[in-house]
Every structure is written in structure tokens, then in C-alpha cells.
Amino acid sequence: MRKRTKAWALLAAICTASMLGGCTYESGTKAFTTTNFDTKPEQTTTAQTESAAEWLKTALEKGKTEKDAQAFWYKGYVINRILSRSTTSMFDGAVLTDKGYNVGTRIAAQPYTYYRIGDKRYIRSNDYWVTAPDEPLEFDVLKGFEDWLPFMDRAVQLPDEKAIGVVSVPFQVKMTGAEWLAKSQSPLFEPLKKLVGDRPDLEYILKESTIKATFWFGKEDRLIHQYETWIILPLPEAGTMDQQVKFNLYKYGDTGGINIKEPEEVEKYLLY
């Protein structure tokens, strides 16, 4: 159990630094889970039209400056598997970048609503609203994409496919946890980098782990319409544990359909 806890702490650190939220799990019996994680992109690759880094840079820039990219809906899930047991967390929400965002979540079967407008942040659980912690929770669905740029030079382009009806250009990249830690510029990794040097057990887990990320960029609008990350870590003498995250971003420009509550609509229900 101690080795399992160490591995899970490491997975949680990688999740946080690679914009993956909702890390929860339940322990279970010792049996391997089956996934399609190891589908080899080289078997279905297509002629590369432009570097993956350029596609990501363009998407991030348009996400900041293009009018239609300032409003969108999103939905997705986080699945954590440890041996034969799994826990799924669901997310759905909407974003108005000049105003705020809301997200409904179900984490380990417990529903929550997270709401931000300007610098005000609130959480609802069991029909009660409370003020979010001073250190804001990271529910921003677009936060952290820049951290993937150092790795995109090794991504391969896959055949075009639709993501919620939008013809998209997918790129996929794979690496070990050790490679991610070495090249990532995320400040969230700094404590882990300091820890690994004195912990050969964690160094082994990082070297034997695998991270796979796939991004779907709209062929016409060049925005991010879908992304998926998958992390697998070994459990020494026990098997594996993994986390899969998949999100869709859709209905870009839907300013008329998105309604972010005004602060006073929430504050009159605040407990504290």
C-alpha cells in the first residue's frame, strides 16, 4: 500500500502540472485494466501539413484574440484507474472570457458547481453556496496548454476526423514521465524535481511511466475542439495505475446561449 500511495502522489503531481484536474481514486483488487492506450499512431498517420507546435501556437493566440473564441461550451471527464477499480469525474460548463465561467462537476459521485465572475469565486455543494478558497481552484479548461509546446516537435499528425461535428486535425505525442519532468517549464513541477533527486523509487516510476496527449484542432477555425491525455504509472510489484482525461470544446461564439449568473444572484445564497 505504501508503494501504491507513492505512485498515486506522483500521478497527482503530474496531473496538476499538466492541467489535469479531479484526481480521485478508490482502491481495489489486484487485476489489470484493459485500455487502448497503446494504439500506435504510426499505423494511422497521414502526411504532416504543418508542425504541431504551430497549430497549438495558432490555437492559443486565436483563443486570446479572436472574437468568436471568447465564448464556448465544454464537457469532459477524468477517469482514474487503479488495478481493476476506477473512479470517473464528470465536468461540463461554459466560458465567457471577458466575464467568467461556470462548471458543473461530479467527483466521486459528489456533485459540485464552481462559478467565477471577475475576481469572485464561489462553490455550490448540496444546494448551498460558499466562497471559494483564497487560492483559486483550477477549473479553467484552457489553463496550461502552453506547457505542451516544448514537446510538440515530436508529435505526429493523425488522419482528419470530426470532434462534435467539426472536421479537425489531430496531433498525438507520447513521452515518459521522466521526459516530461525534464523538459516541462511548469512551476508546478519544481517541488517534484527537487524531490526526485533523492528518491530512486520515484525516479524509477517516472522512467517507466508513459504520457500520451492528443489534440484536435479545427481544420477551418484552427481552435482546439478536443483534447485527451492519458497517464500510466507502474505500481512496483502490483501492476499499473492510470488516468485518462478527455474534454470537448464546442459552440464557439455562442454569446447568446451562455448565461453566467451575476454575483448578486449567487451572493444572496452564500453561507459564508
PDB file of N, CA and C in Angstrom, residues 19 52 55-63 66 69 72-74 141-146 148-149 152 163-164 166-169 214-228 247-252:
ATOM      1  N   MET A  19      -2.290  20.247 -16.272  1.00  0.00           N
ATOM      2  CA  MET A  19      -3.651  20.775 -16.341  1.00  0.00           C
ATOM      3  C   MET A  19      -4.730  19.721 -16.184  1.00  0.00           C
ATOM      4  N   ALA A  52       3.092  20.558 -35.358  1.00  0.00           N
ATOM      5  CA  ALA A  52       2.100  20.546 -34.285  1.00  0.00           C
ATOM      6  C   ALA A  52       2.248  21.775 -33.395  1.00  0.00           C
ATOM      7  N   TRP A  55       0.389  24.643 -34.942  1.00  0.00           N
ATOM      8  CA  TRP A  55      -1.056  24.502 -34.749  1.00  0.00           C
ATOM      9  C   TRP A  55      -1.453  24.915 -33.335  1.00  0.00           C
ATOM     10  N   LEU A  56      -0.679  24.481 -32.337  1.00  0.00           N
ATOM     11  CA  LEU A  56      -1.009  24.815 -30.960  1.00  0.00           C
ATOM     12  C   LEU A  56      -0.816  26.311 -30.693  1.00  0.00           C
ATOM     13  N   LYS A  57       0.275  26.878 -31.203  1.00  0.00           N
ATOM     14  CA  LYS A  57       0.508  28.315 -31.019  1.00  0.00           C
ATOM     15  C   LYS A  57      -0.630  29.136 -31.625  1.00  0.00           C
ATOM     16  N   THR A  58      -1.051  28.738 -32.838  1.00  0.00           N
ATOM     17  CA  THR A  58      -2.140  29.458 -33.500  1.00  0.00           C
ATOM     18  C   THR A  58      -3.423  29.362 -32.696  1.00  0.00           C
ATOM     19  N   ALA A  59      -3.729  28.159 -32.198  1.00  0.00           N
ATOM     20  CA  ALA A  59      -4.948  27.964 -31.413  1.00  0.00           C
ATOM     21  C   ALA A  59      -4.930  28.818 -30.145  1.00  0.00           C
ATOM     22  N   LEU A  60      -3.791  28.876 -29.475  1.00  0.00           N
ATOM     23  CA  LEU A  60      -3.697  29.660 -28.245  1.00  0.00           C
ATOM     24  C   LEU A  60      -3.826  31.155 -28.521  1.00  0.00           C
ATOM     25  N   GLU A  61      -3.214  31.611 -29.613  1.00  0.00           N
ATOM     26  CA  GLU A  61      -3.294  33.024 -29.967  1.00  0.00           C
ATOM     27  C   GLU A  61      -4.716  33.412 -30.361  1.00  0.00           C
ATOM     28  N   LYS A  62      -5.355  32.586 -31.185  1.00  0.00           N
ATOM     29  CA  LYS A  62      -6.733  32.866 -31.587  1.00  0.00           C
ATOM     30  C   LYS A  62      -7.672  32.796 -30.381  1.00  0.00           C
ATOM     31  N   GLY A  63      -7.367  31.903 -29.449  1.00  0.00           N
ATOM     32  CA  GLY A  63      -8.184  31.805 -28.249  1.00  0.00           C
ATOM     33  C   GLY A  63      -8.153  33.066 -27.413  1.00  0.00           C
ATOM     34  N   GLU A  66      -9.371  36.233 -30.959  1.00  0.00           N
ATOM     35  CA  GLU A  66     -10.479  36.137 -31.902  1.00  0.00           C
ATOM     36  C   GLU A  66     -11.817  36.254 -31.181  1.00  0.00           C
ATOM     37  N   ALA A  69     -13.886  33.166 -30.325  1.00  0.00           N
ATOM     38  CA  ALA A  69     -13.257  32.223 -29.402  1.00  0.00           C
ATOM     39  C   ALA A  69     -13.433  32.628 -27.946  1.00  0.00           C
ATOM     40  N   PHE A  72     -17.556  29.811 -25.319  1.00  0.00           N
ATOM     41  CA  PHE A  72     -17.686  28.426 -25.756  1.00  0.00           C
ATOM     42  C   PHE A  72     -18.205  27.568 -24.607  1.00  0.00           C
ATOM     43  N   TRP A  73     -18.686  26.381 -24.969  1.00  0.00           N
ATOM     44  CA  TRP A  73     -19.107  25.364 -24.015  1.00  0.00           C
ATOM     45  C   TRP A  73     -18.045  24.280 -23.945  1.00  0.00           C
ATOM     46  N   TYR A  74     -18.035  23.539 -22.866  1.00  0.00           N
ATOM     47  CA  TYR A  74     -17.111  22.408 -22.792  1.00  0.00           C
ATOM     48  C   TYR A  74     -17.697  21.309 -21.918  1.00  0.00           C
ATOM     49  N   VAL A 141     -10.545  25.521 -18.128  1.00  0.00           N
ATOM     50  CA  VAL A 141     -10.339  24.392 -19.027  1.00  0.00           C
ATOM     51  C   VAL A 141      -9.191  24.623 -20.009  1.00  0.00           C
ATOM     52  N   LEU A 142      -8.808  25.874 -20.234  1.00  0.00           N
ATOM     53  CA  LEU A 142      -7.723  26.167 -21.170  1.00  0.00           C
ATOM     54  C   LEU A 142      -6.389  26.430 -20.477  1.00  0.00           C
ATOM     55  N   LYS A 143      -6.361  26.374 -19.166  1.00  0.00           N
ATOM     56  CA  LYS A 143      -5.121  26.683 -18.453  1.00  0.00           C
ATOM     57  C   LYS A 143      -4.071  25.594 -18.672  1.00  0.00           C
ATOM     58  N   GLY A 144      -2.846  26.005 -18.970  1.00  0.00           N
ATOM     59  CA  GLY A 144      -1.737  25.067 -19.032  1.00  0.00           C
ATOM     60  C   GLY A 144      -1.370  24.540 -20.404  1.00  0.00           C
ATOM     61  N   PHE A 145      -2.085  24.925 -21.464  1.00  0.00           N
ATOM     62  CA  PHE A 145      -1.758  24.390 -22.781  1.00  0.00           C
ATOM     63  C   PHE A 145      -0.360  24.795 -23.236  1.00  0.00           C
ATOM     64  N   GLU A 146       0.110  25.971 -22.807  1.00  0.00           N
ATOM     65  CA  GLU A 146       1.457  26.403 -23.196  1.00  0.00           C
ATOM     66  C   GLU A 146       2.527  25.416 -22.736  1.00  0.00           C
ATOM     67  N   TRP A 148       2.629  22.377 -23.055  1.00  0.00           N
ATOM     68  CA  TRP A 148       2.856  21.292 -24.016  1.00  0.00           C
ATOM     69  C   TRP A 148       3.764  21.697 -25.170  1.00  0.00           C
ATOM     70  N   LEU A 149       3.989  22.991 -25.357  1.00  0.00           N
ATOM     71  CA  LEU A 149       4.750  23.452 -26.526  1.00  0.00           C
ATOM     72  C   LEU A 149       6.145  22.829 -26.634  1.00  0.00           C
ATOM     73  N   MET A 152       5.818  19.429 -28.541  1.00  0.00           N
ATOM     74  CA  MET A 152       5.050  19.264 -29.763  1.00  0.00           C
ATOM     75  C   MET A 152       5.902  18.992 -30.996  1.00  0.00           C
ATOM     76  N   ALA A 163     -14.730  16.197 -34.452  1.00  0.00           N
ATOM     77  CA  ALA A 163     -14.866  16.324 -33.000  1.00  0.00           C
ATOM     78  C   ALA A 163     -16.136  17.122 -32.753  1.00  0.00           C
ATOM     79  N   ILE A 164     -17.181  16.465 -32.287  1.00  0.00           N
ATOM     80  CA  ILE A 164     -18.522  17.044 -32.141  1.00  0.00           C
ATOM     81  C   ILE A 164     -18.917  17.780 -33.426  1.00  0.00           C
ATOM     82  N   VAL A 166     -17.186  18.869 -35.947  1.00  0.00           N
ATOM     83  CA  VAL A 166     -16.230  19.782 -36.577  1.00  0.00           C
ATOM     84  C   VAL A 166     -15.060  18.983 -37.140  1.00  0.00           C
ATOM     85  N   VAL A 167     -14.802  19.107 -38.439  1.00  0.00           N
ATOM     86  CA  VAL A 167     -13.654  18.429 -39.038  1.00  0.00           C
ATOM     87  C   VAL A 167     -12.378  18.973 -38.412  1.00  0.00           C
ATOM     88  N   SER A 168     -11.577  18.085 -37.847  1.00  0.00           N
ATOM     89  CA  SER A 168     -10.411  18.502 -37.069  1.00  0.00           C
ATOM     90  C   SER A 168      -9.155  17.775 -37.506  1.00  0.00           C
ATOM     91  N   VAL A 169      -8.015  18.405 -37.215  1.00  0.00           N
ATOM     92  CA  VAL A 169      -6.699  17.843 -37.495  1.00  0.00           C
ATOM     93  C   VAL A 169      -6.092  17.403 -36.170  1.00  0.00           C
ATOM     94  N   THR A 214      -3.308  13.895 -27.037  1.00  0.00           N
ATOM     95  CA  THR A 214      -3.817  14.090 -28.385  1.00  0.00           C
ATOM     96  C   THR A 214      -4.643  15.376 -28.404  1.00  0.00           C
ATOM     97  N   PHE A 215      -4.423  16.194 -29.425  1.00  0.00           N
ATOM     98  CA  PHE A 215      -5.116  17.464 -29.588  1.00  0.00           C
ATOM     99  C   PHE A 215      -5.827  17.473 -30.941  1.00  0.00           C
ATOM    100  N   TRP A 216      -7.071  17.913 -30.956  1.00  0.00           N
ATOM    101  CA  TRP A 216      -7.839  18.039 -32.199  1.00  0.00           C
ATOM    102  C   TRP A 216      -8.065  19.518 -32.483  1.00  0.00           C
ATOM    103  N   PHE A 217      -7.462  20.026 -33.574  1.00  0.00           N
ATOM    104  CA  PHE A 217      -7.605  21.430 -33.960  1.00  0.00           C
ATOM    105  C   PHE A 217      -8.597  21.531 -35.120  1.00  0.00           C
ATOM    106  N   GLY A 218      -9.526  22.480 -35.038  1.00  0.00           N
ATOM    107  CA  GLY A 218     -10.483  22.676 -36.116  1.00  0.00           C
ATOM    108  C   GLY A 218      -9.764  22.984 -37.418  1.00  0.00           C
ATOM    109  N   LYS A 219     -10.095  22.269 -38.472  1.00  0.00           N
ATOM    110  CA  LYS A 219      -9.399  22.448 -39.748  1.00  0.00           C
ATOM    111  C   LYS A 219      -9.625  23.839 -40.322  1.00  0.00           C
ATOM    112  N   GLU A 220     -10.810  24.406 -40.085  1.00  0.00           N
ATOM    113  CA  GLU A 220     -11.119  25.722 -40.625  1.00  0.00           C
ATOM    114  C   GLU A 220     -10.810  26.836 -39.635  1.00  0.00           C
ATOM    115  N   ASP A 221     -11.263  26.698 -38.375  1.00  0.00           N
ATOM    116  CA  ASP A 221     -11.090  27.805 -37.427  1.00  0.00           C
ATOM    117  C   ASP A 221      -9.785  27.747 -36.649  1.00  0.00           C
ATOM    118  N   ARG A 222      -9.069  26.592 -36.695  1.00  0.00           N
ATOM    119  CA  ARG A 222      -7.759  26.415 -36.038  1.00  0.00           C
ATOM    120  C   ARG A 222      -7.837  26.529 -34.518  1.00  0.00           C
ATOM    121  N   LEU A 223      -9.013  26.332 -33.931  1.00  0.00           N
ATOM    122  CA  LEU A 223      -9.174  26.346 -32.488  1.00  0.00           C
ATOM    123  C   LEU A 223      -9.139  24.922 -31.939  1.00  0.00           C
ATOM    124  N   ILE A 224      -8.925  24.772 -30.642  1.00  0.00           N
ATOM    125  CA  ILE A 224      -8.918  23.452 -30.013  1.00  0.00           C
ATOM    126  C   ILE A 224     -10.363  22.995 -29.813  1.00  0.00           C
ATOM    127  N   HIS A 225     -10.713  21.858 -30.380  1.00  0.00           N
ATOM    128  CA  HIS A 225     -12.068  21.326 -30.246  1.00  0.00           C
ATOM    129  C   HIS A 225     -12.127  20.080 -29.366  1.00  0.00           C
ATOM    130  N   GLN A 226     -10.980  19.460 -29.141  1.00  0.00           N
ATOM    131  CA  GLN A 226     -10.966  18.271 -28.291  1.00  0.00           C
ATOM    132  C   GLN A 226      -9.528  18.014 -27.856  1.00  0.00           C
ATOM    133  N   TYR A 227      -9.365  17.501 -26.660  1.00  0.00           N
ATOM    134  CA  TYR A 227      -8.040  17.043 -26.247  1.00  0.00           C
ATOM    135  C   TYR A 227      -8.188  15.876 -25.285  1.00  0.00           C
ATOM    136  N   GLU A 228      -7.182  15.032 -25.293  1.00  0.00           N
ATOM    137  CA  GLU A 228      -7.178  13.852 -24.433  1.00  0.00           C
ATOM    138  C   GLU A 228      -5.766  13.619 -23.933  1.00  0.00           C
ATOM    139  N   PHE A 247     -11.680  16.081 -23.000  1.00  0.00           N
ATOM    140  CA  PHE A 247     -12.570  17.226 -22.998  1.00  0.00           C
ATOM    141  C   PHE A 247     -12.909  17.637 -24.425  1.00  0.00           C
ATOM    142  N   ASN A 248     -14.132  18.111 -24.609  1.00  0.00           N
ATOM    143  CA  ASN A 248     -14.568  18.719 -25.864  1.00  0.00           C
ATOM    144  C   ASN A 248     -14.884  20.185 -25.620  1.00  0.00           C
ATOM    145  N   LEU A 249     -14.454  21.039 -26.534  1.00  0.00           N
ATOM    146  CA  LEU A 249     -14.779  22.460 -26.525  1.00  0.00           C
ATOM    147  C   LEU A 249     -15.627  22.714 -27.763  1.00  0.00           C
ATOM    148  N   TYR A 250     -16.810  23.297 -27.598  1.00  0.00           N
ATOM    149  CA  TYR A 250     -17.723  23.383 -28.725  1.00  0.00           C
ATOM    150  C   TYR A 250     -18.608  24.627 -28.629  1.00  0.00           C
ATOM    151  N   LYS A 251     -19.349  24.888 -29.698  1.00  0.00           N
ATOM    152  CA  LYS A 251     -20.217  26.059 -29.813  1.00  0.00           C
ATOM    153  C   LYS A 251     -19.431  27.345 -29.551  1.00  0.00           C
ATOM    154  N   TYR A 252     -18.278  27.474 -30.207  1.00  0.00           N
ATOM    155  CA  TYR A 252     -17.525  28.723 -30.098  1.00  0.00           C
ATOM    156  C   TYR A 252     -18.379  29.886 -30.601  1.00  0.00           C
TER     157      TYR A 252
END
